[in-house]
Each structure stands twice: as C-alpha cells, then as structure tokens.
Amino acid sequence: MKIAIIYSSHQGYALECARQISEGLSVDGNQADLIEVKKETKKLDLANYDTVVIGGGIHAGHLSGALRRFCSKYEALLRTKRLGLFVCGTDKDNQEKQFVDNFPQSLLDVAVTKGWFGGRIVFAEQKGIMRFMLKKILKGERDVHEEKPEAVKTFMHEMG
C-alpha cells in the first residue's frame, strides 16, 4: 500500500507529527511519503496512493491556505482514498470546530479517523506581530506545551 502524508507546518510540531505518522505507517511493505504541501504537491499524482493523510498546524483558527486549497482542489479524488485528517493546536476546547472550519465536510464524512495532536508555542521562536499578540494572549512570555503524543499513536493505529 502506498501512503501520502501531506502536511503544512509553521513552527515544526506538525512536521514532527507527520514524520511520526510516516514512520509508523511505513511497515509491512507499506511506503509512506512525506509531502510538504507548498513545495511538493505540484508534481504529486494522488492516483498513485491508496491512503492519504492530511494535516497541519492551526494558526489564528486556520490551517495554512495552501493546505485548505489542496483539499478543495482534490476534494473529489480524496473522497475515493482511505483518508486521515489531523490538526495541531493549543485550543483544546475547539477541536471539532477546527476540523469543521478547515476541511470540506465531504472529507470529514469519509475520513477513517481524525486526530487532534495538541500543540506547542515556543515564545522565543515567535517574531513581529505574532510575538506581540501571543504576549497579550498568554499574559507574558511563557511557552505552552500541550503536545499529545498518545493521540498520534492512536491515529496511526486507526489508520493502520
């Protein structure tokens, strides 16, 4: 079985999760390709894949525009694949809303599994207006660590 892991990552946590999924699903003759949506999807032929995993980090309530456009462009073809969807973010109270707001409903309806993997904010990695906004929201310059590695494992098990 050939698997595409299509992701977008701003600060790196979503990339870590995508790598774990790729490694976890690349067993028993399966090949999982890790594909960054902005750089590598122009030459991507989804017809070559049986299974597709799509996900990324949530910023200000949204996945990257490139990932949302990819889902819209290939929506019909993605509905024919074994599909898994994931998001990374620190707003645990709005997990379901993050899926509904960022993926077409038809993909949510056919997804084998959906995973919310938590997230992290490393304040020192933030720049400009984002740093300013986070300082106000977080009431200081503190890091947020809400990673959910057990959710990544559960997702892989459900996809496997």
PDB file of C-alpha atoms in Angstrom:
ATOM      1  CA  MET A   1       0.000   0.000   0.000  1.00  0.00           C
ATOM      2  CA  LYS A   2       1.287   3.453  -0.894  1.00  0.00           C
ATOM      3  CA  ILE A   3       0.578   6.285   1.548  1.00  0.00           C
ATOM      4  CA  ALA A   4       0.891  10.072   1.151  1.00  0.00           C
ATOM      5  CA  ILE A   5       1.325  12.187   4.279  1.00  0.00           C
ATOM      6  CA  ILE A   6       0.562  15.757   3.138  1.00  0.00           C
ATOM      7  CA  TYR A   7       1.274  18.414   5.748  1.00  0.00           C
ATOM      8  CA  SER A   8       1.906  22.069   6.469  1.00  0.00           C
ATOM      9  CA  SER A   9       3.956  23.170   9.460  1.00  0.00           C
ATOM     10  CA  HIS A  10       4.757  26.674  10.637  1.00  0.00           C
ATOM     11  CA  GLN A  11       6.781  26.109  13.817  1.00  0.00           C
ATOM     12  CA  GLY A  12       7.658  22.426  13.410  1.00  0.00           C
ATOM     13  CA  TYR A  13       5.306  20.446  15.635  1.00  0.00           C
ATOM     14  CA  ALA A  14       3.007  19.417  12.772  1.00  0.00           C
ATOM     15  CA  LEU A  15       6.094  18.270  10.838  1.00  0.00           C
ATOM     16  CA  GLU A  16       7.162  16.155  13.823  1.00  0.00           C
ATOM     17  CA  CYS A  17       3.705  14.568  13.930  1.00  0.00           C
ATOM     18  CA  ALA A  18       3.692  13.968  10.156  1.00  0.00           C
ATOM     19  CA  ARG A  19       7.117  12.293  10.421  1.00  0.00           C
ATOM     20  CA  GLN A  20       5.913  10.033  13.226  1.00  0.00           C
ATOM     21  CA  ILE A  21       2.876   9.026  11.170  1.00  0.00           C
ATOM     22  CA  SER A  22       5.061   8.395   8.114  1.00  0.00           C
ATOM     23  CA  GLU A  23       7.452   6.204  10.098  1.00  0.00           C
ATOM     24  CA  GLY A  24       4.620   4.431  11.921  1.00  0.00           C
ATOM     25  CA  LEU A  25       2.734   3.569   8.724  1.00  0.00           C
ATOM     26  CA  SER A  26       5.855   2.549   6.744  1.00  0.00           C
ATOM     27  CA  VAL A  27       5.731  -1.077   7.891  1.00  0.00           C
ATOM     28  CA  ASP A  28       4.839  -4.445   6.396  1.00  0.00           C
ATOM     29  CA  GLY A  29       5.668  -3.362   2.853  1.00  0.00           C
ATOM     30  CA  ASN A  30       3.813  -0.053   3.089  1.00  0.00           C
ATOM     31  CA  GLN A  31       5.562   3.038   1.778  1.00  0.00           C
ATOM     32  CA  ALA A  32       4.595   6.401   3.332  1.00  0.00           C
ATOM     33  CA  ASP A  33       5.807   9.504   1.508  1.00  0.00           C
ATOM     34  CA  LEU A  34       6.124  12.737   3.490  1.00  0.00           C
ATOM     35  CA  ILE A  35       4.979  15.652   1.303  1.00  0.00           C
ATOM     36  CA  GLU A  36       5.100  19.353   2.284  1.00  0.00           C
ATOM     37  CA  VAL A  37       2.035  20.939   0.672  1.00  0.00           C
ATOM     38  CA  LYS A  38       3.662  24.182  -0.533  1.00  0.00           C
ATOM     39  CA  LYS A  39       6.753  22.624  -2.055  1.00  0.00           C
ATOM     40  CA  GLU A  40       5.912  19.220  -3.405  1.00  0.00           C
ATOM     41  CA  THR A  41       2.260  18.922  -4.389  1.00  0.00           C
ATOM     42  CA  LYS A  42       2.634  20.384  -7.889  1.00  0.00           C
ATOM     43  CA  LYS A  43       4.336  17.192  -9.049  1.00  0.00           C
ATOM     44  CA  LEU A  44       2.182  14.929  -6.871  1.00  0.00           C
ATOM     45  CA  ASP A  45      -0.026  12.325  -8.561  1.00  0.00           C
ATOM     46  CA  LEU A  46      -2.619  11.271  -5.986  1.00  0.00           C
ATOM     47  CA  ALA A  47      -3.702   8.410  -8.240  1.00  0.00           C
ATOM     48  CA  ASN A  48      -0.539   6.599  -7.111  1.00  0.00           C
ATOM     49  CA  TYR A  49      -1.707   6.475  -3.482  1.00  0.00           C
ATOM     50  CA  ASP A  50      -4.205   4.217  -1.724  1.00  0.00           C
ATOM     51  CA  THR A  51      -4.155   6.167   1.528  1.00  0.00           C
ATOM     52  CA  VAL A  52      -3.780   9.896   2.146  1.00  0.00           C
ATOM     53  CA  VAL A  53      -3.181  11.654   5.467  1.00  0.00           C
ATOM     54  CA  ILE A  54      -3.605  15.441   5.539  1.00  0.00           C
ATOM     55  CA  GLY A  55      -2.889  17.832   8.370  1.00  0.00           C
ATOM     56  CA  GLY A  56      -1.061  20.743   9.845  1.00  0.00           C
ATOM     57  CA  GLY A  57      -0.881  23.391  12.498  1.00  0.00           C
ATOM     58  CA  ILE A  58      -3.699  25.754  13.333  1.00  0.00           C
ATOM     59  CA  HIS A  59      -2.804  29.462  13.461  1.00  0.00           C
ATOM     60  CA  ALA A  60      -5.474  32.001  14.324  1.00  0.00           C
ATOM     61  CA  GLY A  61      -8.080  29.282  13.827  1.00  0.00           C
ATOM     62  CA  HIS A  62      -6.941  28.139  10.371  1.00  0.00           C
ATOM     63  CA  LEU A  63      -4.759  25.607   8.646  1.00  0.00           C
ATOM     64  CA  SER A  64      -2.417  27.083   6.049  1.00  0.00           C
ATOM     65  CA  GLY A  65      -4.095  28.446   2.939  1.00  0.00           C
ATOM     66  CA  ALA A  66      -2.041  26.053   0.807  1.00  0.00           C
ATOM     67  CA  LEU A  67      -3.396  23.031   2.689  1.00  0.00           C
ATOM     68  CA  ARG A  68      -7.002  24.255   2.507  1.00  0.00           C
ATOM     69  CA  ARG A  69      -6.638  24.967  -1.242  1.00  0.00           C
ATOM     70  CA  PHE A  70      -5.151  21.489  -1.763  1.00  0.00           C
ATOM     71  CA  CYS A  71      -8.152  19.888  -0.051  1.00  0.00           C
ATOM     72  CA  SER A  72     -10.588  21.911  -2.140  1.00  0.00           C
ATOM     73  CA  LYS A  73      -8.772  21.276  -5.420  1.00  0.00           C
ATOM     74  CA  TYR A  74      -8.549  17.499  -4.919  1.00  0.00           C
ATOM     75  CA  GLU A  75     -11.720  17.016  -2.872  1.00  0.00           C
ATOM     76  CA  ALA A  76     -13.389  14.614  -5.323  1.00  0.00           C
ATOM     77  CA  LEU A  77     -10.294  12.415  -5.669  1.00  0.00           C
ATOM     78  CA  LEU A  78      -9.560  12.490  -1.923  1.00  0.00           C
ATOM     79  CA  ARG A  79     -13.056  11.144  -1.206  1.00  0.00           C
ATOM     80  CA  THR A  80     -12.070   7.961  -3.077  1.00  0.00           C
ATOM     81  CA  LYS A  81      -8.998   7.360  -0.901  1.00  0.00           C
ATOM     82  CA  ARG A  82      -8.557   5.914   2.541  1.00  0.00           C
ATOM     83  CA  LEU A  83      -8.280   9.266   4.322  1.00  0.00           C
ATOM     84  CA  GLY A  84      -6.999  10.501   7.670  1.00  0.00           C
ATOM     85  CA  LEU A  85      -7.072  14.119   8.841  1.00  0.00           C
ATOM     86  CA  PHE A  86      -5.167  15.797  11.666  1.00  0.00           C
ATOM     87  CA  VAL A  87      -4.665  19.201  13.231  1.00  0.00           C
ATOM     88  CA  CYS A  88      -2.142  20.523  15.705  1.00  0.00           C
ATOM     89  CA  GLY A  89      -3.098  23.363  18.002  1.00  0.00           C
ATOM     90  CA  THR A  90      -3.357  24.521  21.585  1.00  0.00           C
ATOM     91  CA  ASP A  91      -7.090  25.327  21.629  1.00  0.00           C
ATOM     92  CA  LYS A  92      -8.342  22.038  23.053  1.00  0.00           C
ATOM     93  CA  ASP A  93     -11.834  23.433  23.672  1.00  0.00           C
ATOM     94  CA  ASN A  94     -12.446  23.919  19.935  1.00  0.00           C
ATOM     95  CA  GLN A  95     -11.044  20.714  18.442  1.00  0.00           C
ATOM     96  CA  GLU A  96     -14.129  19.780  16.436  1.00  0.00           C
ATOM     97  CA  LYS A  97     -14.599  23.371  15.241  1.00  0.00           C
ATOM     98  CA  GLN A  98     -11.022  23.340  13.925  1.00  0.00           C
ATOM     99  CA  PHE A  99     -11.863  20.360  11.710  1.00  0.00           C
ATOM    100  CA  VAL A 100     -15.193  21.779  10.520  1.00  0.00           C
ATOM    101  CA  ASP A 101     -13.690  25.204   9.766  1.00  0.00           C
ATOM    102  CA  ASN A 102     -10.687  23.842   7.858  1.00  0.00           C
ATOM    103  CA  PHE A 103     -11.702  20.738   5.916  1.00  0.00           C
ATOM    104  CA  PRO A 104     -14.531  20.279   3.400  1.00  0.00           C
ATOM    105  CA  GLN A 105     -17.458  18.457   5.008  1.00  0.00           C
ATOM    106  CA  SER A 106     -17.306  15.715   2.375  1.00  0.00           C
ATOM    107  CA  LEU A 107     -13.759  14.861   3.509  1.00  0.00           C
ATOM    108  CA  LEU A 108     -14.766  14.877   7.166  1.00  0.00           C
ATOM    109  CA  ASP A 109     -17.592  12.486   6.279  1.00  0.00           C
ATOM    110  CA  VAL A 110     -15.312   9.899   4.633  1.00  0.00           C
ATOM    111  CA  ALA A 111     -12.240  10.181   6.868  1.00  0.00           C
ATOM    112  CA  VAL A 112     -11.266   6.910   8.550  1.00  0.00           C
ATOM    113  CA  THR A 113     -10.029   8.940  11.506  1.00  0.00           C
ATOM    114  CA  LYS A 114      -9.435  12.488  12.631  1.00  0.00           C
ATOM    115  CA  GLY A 115      -6.730  13.371  15.134  1.00  0.00           C
ATOM    116  CA  TRP A 116      -6.116  16.414  17.284  1.00  0.00           C
ATOM    117  CA  PHE A 117      -2.494  16.209  18.403  1.00  0.00           C
ATOM    118  CA  GLY A 118      -2.287  19.205  20.704  1.00  0.00           C
ATOM    119  CA  GLY A 119       0.447  21.697  20.068  1.00  0.00           C
ATOM    120  CA  ARG A 120       3.118  23.932  21.437  1.00  0.00           C
ATOM    121  CA  ILE A 121       4.096  27.565  21.364  1.00  0.00           C
ATOM    122  CA  VAL A 122       7.755  28.358  21.926  1.00  0.00           C
ATOM    123  CA  PHE A 123       7.765  32.055  22.630  1.00  0.00           C
ATOM    124  CA  ALA A 124      11.398  32.585  21.582  1.00  0.00           C
ATOM    125  CA  GLU A 125      10.561  31.315  18.066  1.00  0.00           C
ATOM    126  CA  GLN A 126       7.850  33.939  17.525  1.00  0.00           C
ATOM    127  CA  LYS A 127       8.511  37.145  15.618  1.00  0.00           C
ATOM    128  CA  GLY A 128       6.920  40.509  14.997  1.00  0.00           C
ATOM    129  CA  ILE A 129       3.200  40.916  15.383  1.00  0.00           C
ATOM    130  CA  MET A 130       2.717  37.244  16.332  1.00  0.00           C
ATOM    131  CA  ARG A 131       5.101  37.676  19.268  1.00  0.00           C
ATOM    132  CA  PHE A 132       3.209  40.803  20.356  1.00  0.00           C
ATOM    133  CA  MET A 133      -0.194  39.100  20.058  1.00  0.00           C
ATOM    134  CA  LEU A 134       0.907  35.981  21.911  1.00  0.00           C
ATOM    135  CA  LYS A 135       2.382  38.078  24.713  1.00  0.00           C
ATOM    136  CA  LYS A 136      -1.065  39.669  25.194  1.00  0.00           C
ATOM    137  CA  ILE A 137      -2.994  36.397  24.864  1.00  0.00           C
ATOM    138  CA  LEU A 138      -0.678  34.402  27.124  1.00  0.00           C
ATOM    139  CA  LYS A 139      -0.222  37.323  29.554  1.00  0.00           C
ATOM    140  CA  GLY A 140       3.535  37.098  29.356  1.00  0.00           C
ATOM    141  CA  GLU A 141       6.348  35.416  27.523  1.00  0.00           C
ATOM    142  CA  ARG A 142       5.797  31.805  28.500  1.00  0.00           C
ATOM    143  CA  ASP A 143       5.960  28.680  26.400  1.00  0.00           C
ATOM    144  CA  VAL A 144       2.912  26.455  26.005  1.00  0.00           C
ATOM    145  CA  HIS A 145       3.398  22.690  25.809  1.00  0.00           C
ATOM    146  CA  GLU A 146       0.233  20.740  25.111  1.00  0.00           C
ATOM    147  CA  GLU A 147       1.630  18.045  22.855  1.00  0.00           C
ATOM    148  CA  LYS A 148      -0.434  14.834  22.734  1.00  0.00           C
ATOM    149  CA  PRO A 149       1.891  12.016  21.603  1.00  0.00           C
ATOM    150  CA  GLU A 150      -0.682   9.396  22.635  1.00  0.00           C
ATOM    151  CA  ALA A 151      -3.130  10.927  20.130  1.00  0.00           C
ATOM    152  CA  VAL A 152      -0.570  10.467  17.336  1.00  0.00           C
ATOM    153  CA  LYS A 153      -0.204   6.785  18.303  1.00  0.00           C
ATOM    154  CA  THR A 154      -3.972   6.301  18.372  1.00  0.00           C
ATOM    155  CA  PHE A 155      -4.252   7.959  14.948  1.00  0.00           C
ATOM    156  CA  MET A 156      -1.604   5.618  13.485  1.00  0.00           C
ATOM    157  CA  HIS A 157      -3.344   2.602  14.960  1.00  0.00           C
ATOM    158  CA  GLU A 158      -6.688   3.689  13.460  1.00  0.00           C
ATOM    159  CA  MET A 159      -5.041   4.337  10.055  1.00  0.00           C
ATOM    160  CA  GLY A 160      -3.088   1.084  10.140  1.00  0.00           C
TER     161      GLY A 160
END
